[in-house]
Amino acid sequence: MKMNDKDGSPELDRTLIALADPTRRAIVRRLMRGDACVSELAAPFDMSLNAVSKHIRVLERAGMVRRRRVWREHWVSFDAAPMDRAAQWIAQQQDFWKTRLKALDAMLQAEDQAKSQQLHTKKRRGK
């Protein structure tokens, strides 16, 4: 099922896919502290430099990181804008569901109160 998503669904999809992997989340956490070269980003992981580069490419496609070359080094920097947009989308969904759940709760409470009043009325009538 494809929803008509006016929030820029392909961009949101790429952001959520990028954040779905723990290695990429770790790379993002590191980059939130400042720019780093690819070899520095790869150091904590038990994987090849090429594998880390593939993770960085996924983050690049999502617009979350930018890579630039300085001599032989590839430096990577973080861009929070895609995460901010994803967080805003999530907040909108929470607001929608909170409103719906509050309405449901009010309806159920009114229903419980009506049943309680009916039961109380029946007891007074001796039924």
CSV table of C-alpha atoms in Angstrom, one decimal:
chain,number,residue,atom,x,y,z
A,1,MET,CA,0.0,0.0,0.0
A,2,LYS,CA,1.5,3.3,-1.1
A,3,MET,CA,0.3,6.3,1.0
A,4,ASN,CA,0.0,9.7,-0.5
A,5,ASP,CA,2.7,11.3,1.7
A,6,LYS,CA,3.1,15.0,1.2
A,7,ASP,CA,6.1,15.0,3.6
A,8,GLY,CA,8.6,14.0,0.9
A,9,SER,CA,8.3,10.3,1.4
A,10,PRO,CA,11.4,9.2,-0.6
A,11,GLU,CA,13.6,11.5,1.5
A,12,LEU,CA,11.9,10.3,4.7
A,13,ASP,CA,12.4,6.7,3.6
A,14,ARG,CA,16.1,7.3,2.9
A,15,THR,CA,16.6,8.8,6.3
A,16,LEU,CA,14.8,6.0,8.1
A,17,ILE,CA,16.7,3.4,6.1
A,18,ALA,CA,20.0,5.1,6.9
A,19,LEU,CA,19.2,5.1,10.6
A,20,ALA,CA,18.0,1.5,10.6
A,21,ASP,CA,21.5,0.1,10.8
A,22,PRO,CA,23.5,0.3,14.1
A,23,THR,CA,26.8,0.9,12.3
A,24,ARG,CA,25.3,3.9,10.5
A,25,ARG,CA,23.8,5.2,13.8
A,26,ALA,CA,27.3,4.9,15.4
A,27,ILE,CA,28.8,6.8,12.5
A,28,VAL,CA,26.2,9.5,12.8
A,29,ARG,CA,26.8,9.8,16.6
A,30,ARG,CA,30.5,10.2,16.0
A,31,LEU,CA,30.0,12.8,13.3
A,32,MET,CA,27.7,14.8,15.6
A,33,ARG,CA,30.8,15.6,17.6
A,34,GLY,CA,32.6,16.9,14.5
A,35,ASP,CA,34.0,16.1,11.1
A,36,ALA,CA,36.2,12.9,10.7
A,37,CYS,CA,38.1,11.2,8.0
A,38,VAL,CA,36.8,7.8,6.7
A,39,SER,CA,39.7,5.9,8.3
A,40,GLU,CA,38.9,7.4,11.7
A,41,LEU,CA,35.2,6.5,11.3
A,42,ALA,CA,36.2,2.9,10.3
A,43,ALA,CA,38.5,2.4,13.3
A,44,PRO,CA,36.0,1.2,15.9
A,45,PHE,CA,34.4,-1.4,13.5
A,46,ASP,CA,35.5,-4.9,12.7
A,47,MET,CA,35.0,-4.4,9.0
A,48,SER,CA,36.9,-3.3,5.9
A,49,LEU,CA,37.3,0.3,4.9
A,50,ASN,CA,35.3,-0.5,1.9
A,51,ALA,CA,32.3,-1.7,4.0
A,52,VAL,CA,32.4,1.4,6.1
A,53,SER,CA,32.5,3.5,2.9
A,54,LYS,CA,29.3,1.7,1.8
A,55,HIS,CA,27.6,2.7,5.0
A,56,ILE,CA,28.8,6.3,4.5
A,57,ARG,CA,27.3,6.2,0.9
A,58,VAL,CA,23.9,5.2,2.4
A,59,LEU,CA,24.1,8.2,4.8
A,60,GLU,CA,25.1,10.4,1.8
A,61,ARG,CA,22.1,9.3,-0.2
A,62,ALA,CA,19.9,10.3,2.8
A,63,GLY,CA,21.6,13.7,2.9
A,64,MET,CA,22.8,13.1,6.4
A,65,VAL,CA,26.5,13.4,5.6
A,66,ARG,CA,28.7,15.1,3.1
A,67,ARG,CA,32.1,13.8,2.0
A,68,ARG,CA,34.9,15.9,0.7
A,69,ARG,CA,38.4,15.1,-0.3
A,70,VAL,CA,41.5,16.7,1.1
A,71,TRP,CA,44.5,15.4,-0.6
A,72,ARG,CA,44.3,11.6,-0.1
A,73,GLU,CA,41.9,11.7,2.8
A,74,HIS,CA,38.1,11.7,2.6
A,75,TRP,CA,36.5,13.8,5.3
A,76,VAL,CA,32.9,13.4,6.3
A,77,SER,CA,30.6,16.0,8.0
A,78,PHE,CA,27.2,15.6,9.4
A,79,ASP,CA,24.0,17.4,8.3
A,80,ALA,CA,21.1,17.2,10.8
A,81,ALA,CA,18.4,18.5,8.5
A,82,PRO,CA,17.1,15.1,7.3
A,83,MET,CA,17.0,13.9,10.9
A,84,ASP,CA,15.2,17.1,11.9
A,85,ARG,CA,12.6,16.5,9.2
A,86,ALA,CA,12.1,12.8,10.3
A,87,ALA,CA,11.7,13.9,13.9
A,88,GLN,CA,9.1,16.5,12.9
A,89,TRP,CA,7.2,13.8,10.9
A,90,ILE,CA,7.3,11.5,14.0
A,91,ALA,CA,6.1,14.3,16.2
A,92,GLN,CA,3.2,14.9,13.9
A,93,GLN,CA,2.2,11.3,14.0
A,94,GLN,CA,2.4,11.3,17.8
A,95,ASP,CA,0.1,14.4,17.9
A,96,PHE,CA,-2.4,12.7,15.6
A,97,TRP,CA,-2.5,9.5,17.7
A,98,LYS,CA,-2.5,11.3,21.0
A,99,THR,CA,-5.6,13.2,19.9
A,100,ARG,CA,-7.3,10.1,18.6
A,101,LEU,CA,-6.5,8.1,21.8
A,102,LYS,CA,-7.8,11.0,24.0
A,103,ALA,CA,-11.1,10.9,22.1
A,104,LEU,CA,-11.3,7.1,22.4
A,105,ASP,CA,-10.5,7.4,26.2
A,106,ALA,CA,-13.3,10.0,26.6
A,107,MET,CA,-15.7,7.9,24.7
A,108,LEU,CA,-14.9,4.8,26.8
A,109,GLN,CA,-15.1,6.7,30.0
A,110,ALA,CA,-18.6,8.1,29.0
A,111,GLU,CA,-19.7,4.6,28.1
A,112,ASP,CA,-18.5,3.2,31.5
A,113,GLN,CA,-20.2,6.0,33.3
A,114,ALA,CA,-23.5,5.3,31.4
A,115,LYS,CA,-23.3,1.6,32.2
A,116,SER,CA,-22.6,2.4,35.8
A,117,GLN,CA,-25.6,4.7,36.0
A,118,GLN,CA,-27.8,2.0,34.4
A,119,LEU,CA,-26.6,-0.5,36.9
A,120,HIS,CA,-27.2,1.9,39.8
A,121,THR,CA,-30.8,2.6,38.5
A,122,LYS,CA,-31.6,-1.1,38.1
A,123,LYS,CA,-30.4,-1.7,41.7
A,124,ARG,CA,-32.6,1.1,43.0
A,125,ARG,CA,-35.6,-0.4,41.2
A,126,GLY,CA,-34.9,-3.8,42.7
A,127,LYS,CA,-34.1,-5.6,39.4
